[in-house]
PDB file of C-alpha atoms in Angstrom:
ATOM      1  CA  MET A   1     105.335 105.872 114.357  1.00 74.00           C
ATOM      2  CA  ILE A   2     102.683 108.354 113.240  1.00 84.00           C
ATOM      3  CA  THR A   3     103.917 108.556 109.647  1.00 91.00           C
ATOM      4  CA  ALA A   4     105.633 105.167 109.300  1.00 90.00           C
ATOM      5  CA  GLY A   5     102.588 103.371 107.885  1.00 90.00           C
ATOM      6  CA  ALA A   6     101.834 106.170 105.439  1.00 92.00           C
ATOM      7  CA  ALA A   7     105.461 106.291 104.325  1.00 93.00           C
ATOM      8  CA  LEU A   8     105.575 102.522 103.760  1.00 93.00           C
ATOM      9  CA  LEU A   9     102.280 102.523 101.901  1.00 92.00           C
ATOM     10  CA  THR A  10     103.348 105.449  99.706  1.00 94.00           C
ATOM     11  CA  ALA A  11     106.657 103.748  98.957  1.00 94.00           C
ATOM     12  CA  SER A  12     104.816 100.537  98.129  1.00 94.00           C
ATOM     13  CA  ARG A  13     102.508 102.431  95.771  1.00 94.00           C
ATOM     14  CA  ALA A  14     105.530 104.057  94.130  1.00 95.00           C
ATOM     15  CA  VAL A  15     107.181 100.668  93.542  1.00 95.00           C
ATOM     16  CA  GLU A  16     103.924  99.262  92.166  1.00 93.00           C
ATOM     17  CA  HIS A  17     103.599 102.273  89.842  1.00 94.00           C
ATOM     18  CA  TYR A  18     107.169 101.792  88.672  1.00 94.00           C
ATOM     19  CA  LEU A  19     106.644  98.100  87.957  1.00 93.00           C
ATOM     20  CA  SER A  20     103.390  98.781  86.096  1.00 92.00           C
ATOM     21  CA  HIS A  21     104.400 101.870  84.103  1.00 92.00           C
ATOM     22  CA  ASP A  22     108.223 101.747  84.019  1.00 93.00           C
ATOM     23  CA  ALA A  23     108.299 105.272  85.486  1.00 94.00           C
ATOM     24  CA  TRP A  24     108.191 106.718  88.969  1.00 95.00           C
ATOM     25  CA  PRO A  25     105.120 108.694  90.041  1.00 95.00           C
ATOM     26  CA  SER A  26     105.442 112.458  90.291  1.00 95.00           C
ATOM     27  CA  PRO A  27     106.266 114.055  93.645  1.00 95.00           C
ATOM     28  CA  ARG A  28     102.803 115.610  93.662  1.00 96.00           C
ATOM     29  CA  ARG A  29     101.158 112.180  93.296  1.00 95.00           C
ATOM     30  CA  LEU A  30     103.371 110.800  96.036  1.00 95.00           C
ATOM     31  CA  TRP A  31     102.368 113.661  98.348  1.00 96.00           C
ATOM     32  CA  VAL A  32      98.676 113.071  97.641  1.00 95.00           C
ATOM     33  CA  SER A  33      99.142 109.363  98.296  1.00 93.00           C
ATOM     34  CA  PHE A  34     100.996 110.073 101.533  1.00 95.00           C
ATOM     35  CA  ARG A  35      98.284 112.426 102.803  1.00 94.00           C
ATOM     36  CA  GLN A  36      95.556 109.901 101.973  1.00 92.00           C
ATOM     37  CA  ALA A  37      97.486 107.150 103.751  1.00 91.00           C
ATOM     38  CA  LEU A  38      98.152 109.043 107.005  1.00 93.00           C
ATOM     39  CA  LEU A  39      95.144 107.868 109.018  1.00 92.00           C
ATOM     40  CA  PRO A  40      94.947 104.283 107.690  1.00 89.00           C
ATOM     41  CA  GLY A  41      98.739 104.029 107.918  1.00 89.00           C
ATOM     42  CA  PHE A  42      98.739 105.176 111.534  1.00 94.00           C
ATOM     43  CA  ALA A  43      96.045 102.636 112.421  1.00 91.00           C
ATOM     44  CA  ALA A  44      97.992  99.887 110.662  1.00 90.00           C
ATOM     45  CA  SER A  45     101.190 100.942 112.458  1.00 92.00           C
ATOM     46  CA  VAL A  46      99.474 100.677 115.835  1.00 94.00           C
ATOM     47  CA  VAL A  47      98.112  97.207 115.015  1.00 92.00           C
ATOM     48  CA  VAL A  48     101.480  95.982 113.703  1.00 92.00           C
ATOM     49  CA  ALA A  49     103.333  97.397 116.730  1.00 94.00           C
ATOM     50  CA  ALA A  50     100.877  95.750 119.138  1.00 95.00           C
ATOM     51  CA  LEU A  51     101.138  92.378 117.392  1.00 94.00           C
ATOM     52  CA  ALA A  52     104.932  92.571 117.218  1.00 94.00           C
ATOM     53  CA  ALA A  53     105.117  93.486 120.909  1.00 96.00           C
ATOM     54  CA  ALA A  54     102.861  90.548 121.810  1.00 95.00           C
ATOM     55  CA  VAL A  55     105.015  88.100 119.848  1.00 94.00           C
ATOM     56  CA  VAL A  56     108.260  89.477 121.305  1.00 94.00           C
ATOM     57  CA  LEU A  57     106.876  89.362 124.852  1.00 95.00           C
ATOM     58  CA  ASP A  58     105.714  85.783 124.311  1.00 93.00           C
ATOM     59  CA  LEU A  59     109.129  84.801 122.965  1.00 93.00           C
ATOM     60  CA  PHE A  60     110.926  86.398 125.939  1.00 93.00           C
ATOM     61  CA  ALA A  61     108.555  84.756 128.417  1.00 93.00           C
ATOM     62  CA  LEU A  62     109.026  81.355 126.784  1.00 91.00           C
ATOM     63  CA  ARG A  63     112.792  81.737 126.623  1.00 90.00           C
ATOM     64  CA  ALA A  64     113.003  82.752 130.301  1.00 89.00           C
ATOM     65  CA  GLY A  65     110.821  79.797 131.339  1.00 86.00           C
ATOM     66  CA  ARG A  66     108.086  82.009 132.806  1.00 88.00           C
ATOM     67  CA  VAL A  67     105.417  80.156 130.840  1.00 85.00           C
ATOM     68  CA  PRO A  68     105.209  76.454 130.079  1.00 85.00           C
ATOM     69  CA  GLY A  69     106.025  75.068 126.657  1.00 83.00           C
ATOM     70  CA  GLY A  70     109.765  75.400 126.417  1.00 84.00           C
ATOM     71  CA  ALA A  71     111.611  75.107 123.131  1.00 87.00           C
ATOM     72  CA  PRO A  72     108.739  73.567 121.108  1.00 90.00           C
ATOM     73  CA  MET A  73     106.417  76.472 121.944  1.00 92.00           C
ATOM     74  CA  LEU A  74     109.243  78.917 121.280  1.00 91.00           C
ATOM     75  CA  VAL A  75     109.488  77.553 117.735  1.00 93.00           C
ATOM     76  CA  VAL A  76     105.706  77.603 117.282  1.00 94.00           C
ATOM     77  CA  VAL A  77     105.403  81.230 118.421  1.00 93.00           C
ATOM     78  CA  ALA A  78     108.373  82.292 116.278  1.00 93.00           C
ATOM     79  CA  LEU A  79     106.854  80.594 113.217  1.00 93.00           C
ATOM     80  CA  ALA A  80     103.468  82.177 113.923  1.00 94.00           C
ATOM     81  CA  GLY A  81     105.163  85.575 114.166  1.00 94.00           C
ATOM     82  CA  LEU A  82     106.938  84.968 110.860  1.00 93.00           C
ATOM     83  CA  ALA A  83     103.676  83.903 109.222  1.00 93.00           C
ATOM     84  CA  ALA A  84     101.982  87.067 110.535  1.00 93.00           C
ATOM     85  CA  ALA A  85     104.864  89.128 109.126  1.00 93.00           C
ATOM     86  CA  GLY A  86     104.480  87.360 105.781  1.00 93.00           C
ATOM     87  CA  LEU A  87     100.775  88.140 105.775  1.00 93.00           C
ATOM     88  CA  GLY A  88     101.600  91.756 106.636  1.00 92.00           C
ATOM     89  CA  GLY A  89     103.935  91.890 103.638  1.00 93.00           C
ATOM     90  CA  LEU A  90     101.149  90.619 101.403  1.00 92.00           C
ATOM     91  CA  VAL A  91      98.814  93.273 102.819  1.00 93.00           C
ATOM     92  CA  LEU A  92     101.378  96.001 102.117  1.00 92.00           C
ATOM     93  CA  VAL A  93     101.755  94.916  98.502  1.00 92.00           C
ATOM     94  CA  SER A  94      98.015  94.522  98.012  1.00 91.00           C
ATOM     95  CA  ALA A  95      97.339  97.915  99.628  1.00 90.00           C
ATOM     96  CA  ALA A  96      99.395  99.530  96.885  1.00 89.00           C
ATOM     97  CA  ARG A  97      96.523  98.756  94.492  1.00 88.00           C
ATOM     98  CA  ARG A  98      93.440  99.152  96.688  1.00 86.00           C
ATOM     99  CA  ARG A  99      92.200 100.461 100.022  1.00 86.00           C
ATOM    100  CA  LEU A 100      93.489  98.917 103.232  1.00 82.00           C
ATOM    101  CA  LEU A 101      90.536  96.732 104.296  1.00 84.00           C
ATOM    102  CA  PRO A 102      90.028  95.192 100.833  1.00 88.00           C
ATOM    103  CA  ALA A 103      93.799  94.681 100.749  1.00 88.00           C
ATOM    104  CA  VAL A 104      93.601  92.719 104.006  1.00 89.00           C
ATOM    105  CA  ARG A 105      90.823  90.529 102.570  1.00 92.00           C
ATOM    106  CA  ASP A 106      92.830  90.033  99.368  1.00 90.00           C
ATOM    107  CA  ALA A 107      95.943  89.069 101.355  1.00 90.00           C
ATOM    108  CA  LEU A 108      93.943  86.600 103.464  1.00 91.00           C
ATOM    109  CA  ARG A 109      92.515  85.004 100.302  1.00 92.00           C
ATOM    110  CA  THR A 110      96.031  84.759  98.879  1.00 88.00           C
ATOM    111  CA  ALA A 111      97.298  83.218 102.117  1.00 89.00           C
ATOM    112  CA  VAL A 112      94.596  80.551 102.032  1.00 91.00           C
ATOM    113  CA  SER A 113      94.910  79.768  98.333  1.00 91.00           C
ATOM    114  CA  HIS A 114      98.729  80.093  98.112  1.00 89.00           C
ATOM    115  CA  PRO A 115     100.298  79.420 101.534  1.00 89.00           C
ATOM    116  CA  GLY A 116     103.703  79.152  99.872  1.00 90.00           C
ATOM    117  CA  ARG A 117     103.482  82.823  98.983  1.00 90.00           C
ATOM    118  CA  VAL A 118     103.104  83.707 102.680  1.00 92.00           C
ATOM    119  CA  ALA A 119     106.113  81.534 103.492  1.00 92.00           C
ATOM    120  CA  ALA A 120     108.178  83.134 100.712  1.00 92.00           C
ATOM    121  CA  THR A 121     107.186  86.624 101.842  1.00 93.00           C
ATOM    122  CA  ALA A 122     108.051  85.738 105.441  1.00 94.00           C
ATOM    123  CA  GLY A 123     111.414  84.405 104.278  1.00 93.00           C
ATOM    124  CA  VAL A 124     112.197  87.608 102.396  1.00 94.00           C
ATOM    125  CA  LEU A 125     111.225  89.645 105.466  1.00 93.00           C
ATOM    126  CA  ALA A 126     113.369  87.446 107.734  1.00 93.00           C
ATOM    127  CA  VAL A 127     116.407  87.895 105.491  1.00 94.00           C
ATOM    128  CA  ALA A 128     115.782  91.649 105.306  1.00 92.00           C
ATOM    129  CA  GLY A 129     115.401  91.842 109.084  1.00 90.00           C
ATOM    130  CA  THR A 130     118.687  90.015 109.560  1.00 92.00           C
ATOM    131  CA  LEU A 131     120.419  92.307 107.073  1.00 92.00           C
ATOM    132  CA  ALA A 132     118.942  95.391 108.752  1.00 89.00           C
ATOM    133  CA  VAL A 133     120.672  94.385 111.973  1.00 91.00           C
ATOM    134  CA  LEU A 134     123.978  93.658 110.255  1.00 94.00           C
ATOM    135  CA  ILE A 135     124.354  96.624 107.910  1.00 92.00           C
ATOM    136  CA  HIS A 136     125.249 100.219 108.685  1.00 92.00           C
ATOM    137  CA  PRO A 137     122.166 102.164 109.863  1.00 91.00           C
ATOM    138  CA  VAL A 138     122.573 104.686 107.018  1.00 93.00           C
ATOM    139  CA  LEU A 139     121.866 101.875 104.535  1.00 93.00           C
ATOM    140  CA  VAL A 140     118.639 100.648 106.174  1.00 90.00           C
ATOM    141  CA  PRO A 141     116.369 102.913 104.032  1.00 90.00           C
ATOM    142  CA  VAL A 142     118.085 101.628 100.883  1.00 93.00           C
ATOM    143  CA  MET A 143     117.543  98.071 102.058  1.00 93.00           C
ATOM    144  CA  LEU A 144     113.874  98.864 102.753  1.00 92.00           C
ATOM    145  CA  GLY A 145     113.490 100.046  99.158  1.00 92.00           C
ATOM    146  CA  HIS A 146     114.986  96.798  97.899  1.00 93.00           C
ATOM    147  CA  LEU A 147     112.725  94.874 100.267  1.00 94.00           C
ATOM    148  CA  LEU A 148     109.613  96.582  98.861  1.00 94.00           C
ATOM    149  CA  PHE A 149     110.778  95.844  95.339  1.00 95.00           C
ATOM    150  CA  ALA A 150     111.341  92.176  96.247  1.00 94.00           C
ATOM    151  CA  LEU A 151     107.897  91.897  97.852  1.00 94.00           C
ATOM    152  CA  HIS A 152     106.195  93.360  94.778  1.00 94.00           C
ATOM    153  CA  VAL A 153     108.104  91.093  92.407  1.00 92.00           C
ATOM    154  CA  LEU A 154     107.272  88.098  94.599  1.00 90.00           C
ATOM    155  CA  ALA A 155     103.581  89.050  94.621  1.00 86.00           C
ATOM    156  CA  ARG A 156     103.540  89.330  90.816  1.00 84.00           C
ATOM    157  CA  ARG A 157     105.142  85.930  90.368  1.00 79.00           C
ATOM    158  CA  ASN A 158     102.808  83.396  88.723  1.00 60.00           C
ATOM    159  CA  THR A 159      99.931  85.837  88.552  1.00 53.00           C
ATOM    160  CA  GLY A 160      98.140  87.411  85.658  1.00 47.00           C
ATOM    161  CA  PRO A 161      98.278  91.035  84.636  1.00 47.00           C
ATOM    162  CA  VAL A 162      98.104  93.531  87.454  1.00 48.00           C
ATOM    163  CA  GLU A 163      95.412  96.187  87.504  1.00 50.00           C
ATOM    164  CA  ALA A 164      96.310  99.886  87.401  1.00 46.00           C
ATOM    165  CA  THR A 165      97.685 101.310  90.634  1.00 48.00           C
ATOM    166  CA  ALA A 166      96.289 104.006  92.861  1.00 51.00           C
ATOM    167  CA  ILE A 167      98.991 106.459  91.747  1.00 55.00           C
ATOM    168  CA  THR A 168      98.394 107.174  88.108  1.00 48.00           C
ATOM    169  CA  GLY A 169      99.104 110.295  86.388  1.00 46.00           C
TER     170      GLY A 169
END
């Protein structure tokens, strides 16, 4: 959990660099990016884990009938969790080009101006989550790489030119 956020952010920056420059960043640049992302990545991991735990606990409580609302609230909470995951995907892609807090603001602006992009990102994440459960565990990192690539391509869709990434060299 300590390095998960930094690893995801570094991988996202590497994919962004590849899409912008048609070449992978050097291992040295990746290491520098990883070190810079350790603290913000850890903080983001804690926030994501807390939000995911809250959604899962709510879903279990609704499903068991411990709280009122039944099936309609179960659907509402599941859709809210998916929307939050979609927003998180937008933040991850945006954070590949800028610092974390500006990336959150950028993702929120995108979510307000293009809600379909949040839905598409959530859909990609839902499919990837389903595949992660169904495939052999050895292949999960490969699937995560494809997921990052898909999120970056989705974010670039119908947008103008993308500014230079944080990993240049």
